[in-house]
Amino acid sequence: MKRGLGVKGISMNSKRGQVTVFIIAAILIVGLALLIYFLRPGITSTTEFDEKNPSGFIQTCMEEEITNAVSLVSLQGGSTNPEHFILSESNKIEYLCYMTEDCRPCVVQRALLKQHIESEIKEEIESSVASCFEKLVASYESGGYTTNLEHGPNATKVELLPKRVVTSFNYTLTATKANTKRYDSFNVVLNNNLYELVSIANSIIDSESNLGDANERFYTDIYPDLKVEKFNQNDGSTIYIITDRNRDGNSFQFASKSLVLPAGYVCNNVATN
């Protein structure tokens, strides 16, 4: 009886040992597969590719670039590389209204501010647009597709619209494998109210150019969701910062120099433009 029990015990232990070996082998295989997946060059990408959604690919690829361009122009008075500016905390803030003569209101420097900002954003992102579409084509071709990418004149268009910044790409992609697919709708939409902030900036500039000053509290009272700040500088310049209280980092700032008063002098009769 003892011998029989011993044989049975050895058989059970053997089966358990085999199961253990299989489990360990399975774990090693899965671990090895994961290691190869993450270490193999080019197997992962920051921009996920979905052949059925090329517009989503472009949205992901371009969104950060457009966001950075919008932030840059907002910080610097509407230009990516201001030529006529005042330095504030190492930031070049462009003058949108300026006058060097004493006792005279400023002259508007950007009559079409909204259009200028749209053009600046477009120019800033242009090289990234080409790069993203090249990556899109490469993604299709790596999947066995034959591709053809075309674009018309003015292929990139940036628009400041109420509560959003829309970038449209006039590109047409044709991808062929078993059949041919054509894609021609590429847009990137940012949740940003730069349109509204620029409208307020234009109103302030109008007041500065006609009256030589603007009442920042007037705008805060009318638009409670906005904070309008005014900082007078030693040289007679003024920096305005318009901020959306409901959106973190959503602001626009610019400079003005208007109705400069000489030390100890009062302008009784203010000259107009």
Short mmCIF file of C-alpha atoms in Angstrom, two decimals:
data_model
loop_
_atom_site.label_atom_id
_atom_site.label_comp_id
_atom_site.label_asym_id
_atom_site.label_seq_id
_atom_site.Cartn_x
_atom_site.Cartn_y
_atom_site.Cartn_z
CA MET A 1 0.00 0.00 0.00
CA LYS A 2 2.78 2.42 0.86
CA ARG A 3 4.52 1.72 -2.49
CA GLY A 4 1.27 2.35 -4.40
CA LEU A 5 0.76 5.63 -2.62
CA GLY A 6 4.34 6.62 -3.42
CA VAL A 7 3.89 6.04 -7.16
CA LYS A 8 0.67 8.04 -7.22
CA GLY A 9 2.34 10.86 -5.33
CA ILE A 10 5.22 10.96 -7.84
CA SER A 11 2.73 11.07 -10.75
CA MET A 12 0.79 13.99 -9.24
CA ASN A 13 3.98 15.90 -8.53
CA SER A 14 5.12 15.32 -12.10
CA LYS A 15 1.86 16.73 -13.55
CA ARG A 16 2.07 19.77 -11.27
CA GLY A 17 5.65 20.31 -12.37
CA GLN A 18 4.66 20.19 -16.03
CA VAL A 19 1.86 22.75 -15.48
CA THR A 20 4.31 25.03 -13.68
CA VAL A 21 6.78 24.74 -16.56
CA PHE A 22 4.05 25.62 -19.08
CA ILE A 23 2.99 28.67 -17.04
CA ILE A 24 6.56 29.92 -16.76
CA ALA A 25 7.10 29.37 -20.48
CA ALA A 26 3.92 31.29 -21.32
CA ILE A 27 5.00 34.21 -19.12
CA LEU A 28 8.43 34.27 -20.77
CA ILE A 29 6.90 34.24 -24.26
CA VAL A 30 4.52 37.11 -23.46
CA GLY A 31 7.33 39.08 -21.82
CA LEU A 32 9.61 38.53 -24.81
CA ALA A 33 6.87 39.62 -27.22
CA LEU A 34 6.28 42.83 -25.26
CA LEU A 35 10.03 43.51 -25.10
CA ILE A 36 10.36 43.14 -28.88
CA TYR A 37 7.31 45.37 -29.46
CA PHE A 38 8.61 48.25 -27.37
CA LEU A 39 12.26 48.03 -28.37
CA ARG A 40 11.90 47.46 -32.09
CA PRO A 41 12.84 50.70 -33.92
CA GLY A 42 9.97 52.54 -35.48
CA ILE A 43 7.29 50.24 -34.05
CA THR A 44 5.69 53.02 -32.02
CA SER A 45 4.83 56.56 -32.95
CA THR A 46 3.64 59.64 -31.13
CA THR A 47 1.01 60.05 -33.84
CA GLU A 48 -1.29 57.03 -34.03
CA PHE A 49 -2.25 56.05 -37.56
CA ASP A 50 -5.76 54.94 -38.48
CA GLU A 51 -6.12 54.38 -42.22
CA LYS A 52 -9.85 55.14 -41.97
CA ASN A 53 -9.26 58.48 -40.26
CA PRO A 54 -6.41 60.45 -41.90
CA SER A 55 -7.98 63.71 -40.72
CA GLY A 56 -7.52 62.51 -37.12
CA PHE A 57 -3.86 61.82 -37.90
CA ILE A 58 -3.36 65.42 -39.08
CA GLN A 59 -5.28 66.77 -36.07
CA THR A 60 -2.96 64.90 -33.71
CA CYS A 61 0.16 65.79 -35.68
CA MET A 62 -0.60 69.51 -36.02
CA GLU A 63 -2.50 70.42 -32.87
CA GLU A 64 0.52 71.15 -30.67
CA GLU A 65 2.24 73.18 -33.40
CA ILE A 66 -0.85 75.33 -33.95
CA THR A 67 -1.36 75.74 -30.20
CA ASN A 68 2.23 76.93 -29.81
CA ALA A 69 1.87 79.38 -32.70
CA VAL A 70 -1.35 80.80 -31.24
CA SER A 71 0.31 81.18 -27.83
CA LEU A 72 3.31 82.94 -29.38
CA VAL A 73 1.33 85.57 -31.30
CA SER A 74 -0.94 86.11 -28.29
CA LEU A 75 2.05 86.77 -26.06
CA GLN A 76 3.74 89.16 -28.50
CA GLY A 77 0.92 91.41 -29.69
CA GLY A 78 -0.03 89.42 -32.78
CA SER A 79 3.35 88.81 -34.45
CA THR A 80 5.76 85.90 -34.30
CA ASN A 81 8.72 88.23 -34.73
CA PRO A 82 7.77 91.79 -33.68
CA GLU A 83 9.78 94.60 -35.24
CA HIS A 84 8.47 97.51 -33.16
CA PHE A 85 8.08 96.36 -29.58
CA ILE A 86 8.63 96.97 -25.90
CA LEU A 87 10.38 94.41 -23.71
CA SER A 88 8.48 93.10 -20.70
CA GLU A 89 9.90 90.18 -18.72
CA SER A 90 12.01 89.28 -21.78
CA ASN A 91 8.89 89.20 -23.96
CA LYS A 92 8.74 91.30 -27.14
CA ILE A 93 5.32 92.93 -27.01
CA GLU A 94 4.45 94.66 -30.26
CA TYR A 95 3.10 98.21 -30.39
CA LEU A 96 -0.30 98.14 -32.06
CA CYS A 97 -0.68 101.91 -31.69
CA TYR A 98 2.28 104.30 -31.50
CA MET A 99 3.21 107.98 -31.45
CA THR A 100 6.57 109.58 -30.62
CA GLU A 101 5.37 113.21 -30.56
CA ASP A 102 4.20 114.65 -27.26
CA CYS A 103 0.51 115.36 -26.71
CA ARG A 104 -0.63 113.42 -29.77
CA PRO A 105 -2.76 110.25 -29.84
CA CYS A 106 -1.12 107.21 -31.33
CA VAL A 107 -1.37 105.95 -34.90
CA VAL A 108 -2.76 102.46 -35.46
CA GLN A 109 0.01 100.09 -36.59
CA ARG A 110 -2.09 97.07 -37.59
CA ALA A 111 -5.27 98.19 -39.31
CA LEU A 112 -6.22 94.56 -40.07
CA LEU A 113 -5.09 92.90 -36.86
CA LYS A 114 -7.19 89.74 -37.16
CA GLN A 115 -5.99 89.05 -40.71
CA HIS A 116 -2.40 89.78 -39.71
CA ILE A 117 -2.57 87.26 -36.85
CA GLU A 118 -4.06 84.60 -39.14
CA SER A 119 -1.21 85.15 -41.59
CA GLU A 120 1.42 84.97 -38.83
CA ILE A 121 0.08 81.68 -37.48
CA LYS A 122 -0.03 80.22 -40.99
CA GLU A 123 3.57 81.18 -41.68
CA GLU A 124 4.73 79.80 -38.33
CA ILE A 125 3.22 76.34 -38.91
CA GLU A 126 3.91 75.98 -42.65
CA SER A 127 6.94 73.69 -42.37
CA SER A 128 5.14 71.44 -39.88
CA VAL A 129 2.19 71.09 -42.25
CA ALA A 130 4.43 69.67 -44.97
CA SER A 131 6.09 67.32 -42.48
CA CYS A 132 2.80 65.98 -41.12
CA PHE A 133 1.41 65.21 -44.57
CA GLU A 134 4.66 63.47 -45.48
CA LYS A 135 4.28 61.30 -42.37
CA LEU A 136 0.68 60.56 -43.32
CA VAL A 137 1.72 59.41 -46.80
CA ALA A 138 4.51 57.28 -45.32
CA SER A 139 2.04 55.63 -42.95
CA TYR A 140 -0.21 54.61 -45.82
CA GLU A 141 2.68 53.36 -47.95
CA SER A 142 4.06 51.29 -45.07
CA GLY A 143 0.65 49.60 -45.02
CA GLY A 144 0.93 48.60 -48.67
CA TYR A 145 -0.96 51.51 -50.19
CA THR A 146 -0.02 53.41 -53.33
CA THR A 147 -0.57 57.10 -52.66
CA ASN A 148 -0.94 60.40 -54.43
CA LEU A 149 -0.96 63.68 -52.51
CA GLU A 150 -1.97 66.96 -54.12
CA HIS A 151 -2.67 70.45 -52.85
CA GLY A 152 -3.92 73.63 -54.39
CA PRO A 153 -2.68 77.20 -53.99
CA ASN A 154 -2.88 78.62 -50.49
CA ALA A 155 -3.07 75.07 -49.17
CA THR A 156 -3.14 76.21 -45.53
CA LYS A 157 -5.77 78.59 -44.20
CA VAL A 158 -6.02 79.85 -40.63
CA GLU A 159 -9.20 81.54 -39.39
CA LEU A 160 -9.97 83.20 -36.07
CA LEU A 161 -13.63 82.40 -35.48
CA PRO A 162 -15.87 82.88 -32.44
CA LYS A 163 -14.55 80.67 -29.62
CA ARG A 164 -12.23 78.69 -31.89
CA VAL A 165 -9.22 78.82 -34.19
CA VAL A 166 -9.75 76.74 -37.33
CA THR A 167 -6.91 75.64 -39.61
CA SER A 168 -7.94 74.10 -42.93
CA PHE A 169 -5.68 72.25 -45.34
CA ASN A 170 -6.51 72.19 -49.04
CA TYR A 171 -4.93 68.77 -49.58
CA THR A 172 -6.27 65.74 -51.43
CA LEU A 173 -4.90 62.29 -50.63
CA THR A 174 -5.64 59.25 -52.81
CA ALA A 175 -4.71 55.87 -51.31
CA THR A 176 -5.01 52.67 -53.35
CA LYS A 177 -4.71 49.05 -52.28
CA ALA A 178 -7.60 46.68 -53.04
CA ASN A 179 -9.63 49.75 -53.92
CA THR A 180 -9.07 53.50 -54.07
CA LYS A 181 -9.92 55.87 -51.24
CA ARG A 182 -9.93 59.65 -51.57
CA TYR A 183 -9.62 62.06 -48.65
CA ASP A 184 -9.91 65.82 -48.98
CA SER A 185 -11.23 67.08 -45.65
CA PHE A 186 -8.43 68.07 -43.27
CA ASN A 187 -9.09 70.53 -40.45
CA VAL A 188 -7.69 71.25 -37.02
CA VAL A 189 -9.93 73.07 -34.54
CA LEU A 190 -8.61 74.63 -31.34
CA ASN A 191 -10.88 75.59 -28.47
CA ASN A 192 -9.58 79.14 -28.17
CA ASN A 193 -11.33 82.53 -28.10
CA LEU A 194 -8.54 84.62 -29.58
CA TYR A 195 -11.19 86.04 -31.94
CA GLU A 196 -13.00 87.69 -29.00
CA LEU A 197 -9.79 88.89 -27.37
CA VAL A 198 -8.60 90.51 -30.60
CA SER A 199 -11.98 92.23 -30.95
CA ILE A 200 -11.52 93.81 -27.51
CA ALA A 201 -7.94 94.75 -28.41
CA ASN A 202 -9.20 96.53 -31.54
CA SER A 203 -11.67 98.50 -29.44
CA ILE A 204 -8.93 99.54 -27.00
CA ILE A 205 -6.67 100.55 -29.89
CA ASP A 206 -9.48 102.64 -31.37
CA SER A 207 -9.87 104.46 -28.07
CA GLU A 208 -6.12 105.00 -27.74
CA SER A 209 -5.84 106.38 -31.27
CA ASN A 210 -8.77 108.79 -30.87
CA LEU A 211 -8.65 109.76 -27.20
CA GLY A 212 -5.10 108.90 -26.24
CA ASP A 213 -6.22 106.44 -23.56
CA ALA A 214 -8.64 103.60 -22.79
CA ASN A 215 -10.62 102.71 -19.68
CA GLU A 216 -9.86 99.06 -18.96
CA ARG A 217 -12.62 98.83 -16.33
CA PHE A 218 -15.22 99.60 -18.97
CA TYR A 219 -14.49 96.30 -20.72
CA THR A 220 -14.36 94.30 -17.50
CA ASP A 221 -17.80 95.63 -16.52
CA ILE A 222 -19.33 94.75 -19.89
CA TYR A 223 -17.56 91.39 -20.25
CA PRO A 224 -17.38 89.79 -16.77
CA ASP A 225 -15.71 86.68 -18.20
CA LEU A 226 -12.75 88.80 -19.27
CA LYS A 227 -10.04 90.47 -17.23
CA VAL A 228 -8.50 93.56 -18.83
CA GLU A 229 -5.32 94.81 -17.19
CA LYS A 230 -3.43 98.01 -17.95
CA PHE A 231 0.21 98.59 -17.00
CA ASN A 232 1.72 102.05 -17.51
CA GLN A 233 5.44 102.10 -18.30
CA ASN A 234 8.06 104.72 -17.44
CA ASP A 235 8.53 105.78 -21.06
CA GLY A 236 4.86 106.61 -21.55
CA SER A 237 3.99 103.24 -23.07
CA THR A 238 1.08 101.12 -21.90
CA ILE A 239 0.83 97.34 -21.90
CA TYR A 240 -2.65 95.83 -22.06
CA ILE A 241 -3.36 92.21 -21.13
CA ILE A 242 -6.75 90.72 -21.95
CA THR A 243 -7.46 87.37 -20.30
CA ASP A 244 -10.36 84.94 -20.45
CA ARG A 245 -11.11 84.05 -16.84
CA ASN A 246 -12.64 80.72 -17.87
CA ARG A 247 -9.76 79.41 -19.98
CA ASP A 248 -6.31 78.88 -18.52
CA GLY A 249 -3.58 80.56 -20.54
CA ASN A 250 -6.05 82.12 -22.99
CA SER A 251 -4.94 85.76 -23.19
CA PHE A 252 -3.74 88.44 -25.57
CA GLN A 253 -1.34 91.28 -24.78
CA PHE A 254 -0.09 94.26 -26.74
CA ALA A 255 1.52 97.66 -26.27
CA SER A 256 0.48 101.24 -27.05
CA LYS A 257 2.23 104.58 -26.78
CA SER A 258 -0.17 107.47 -26.99
CA LEU A 259 -0.61 111.03 -25.69
CA VAL A 260 2.81 111.11 -24.06
CA LEU A 261 3.12 113.98 -21.60
CA PRO A 262 6.49 115.68 -21.06
CA ALA A 263 7.60 115.87 -17.44
CA GLY A 264 5.78 118.65 -15.62
CA TYR A 265 3.67 119.50 -18.65
CA VAL A 266 -0.07 119.22 -19.23
CA CYS A 267 -1.55 118.85 -22.70
CA ASN A 268 -4.41 121.33 -22.78
CA ASN A 269 -5.22 121.05 -26.45
CA VAL A 270 -4.71 117.49 -27.56
CA ALA A 271 -3.88 117.23 -31.25
CA THR A 272 -5.76 114.60 -33.20
CA ASN A 273 -4.71 112.46 -36.10
#
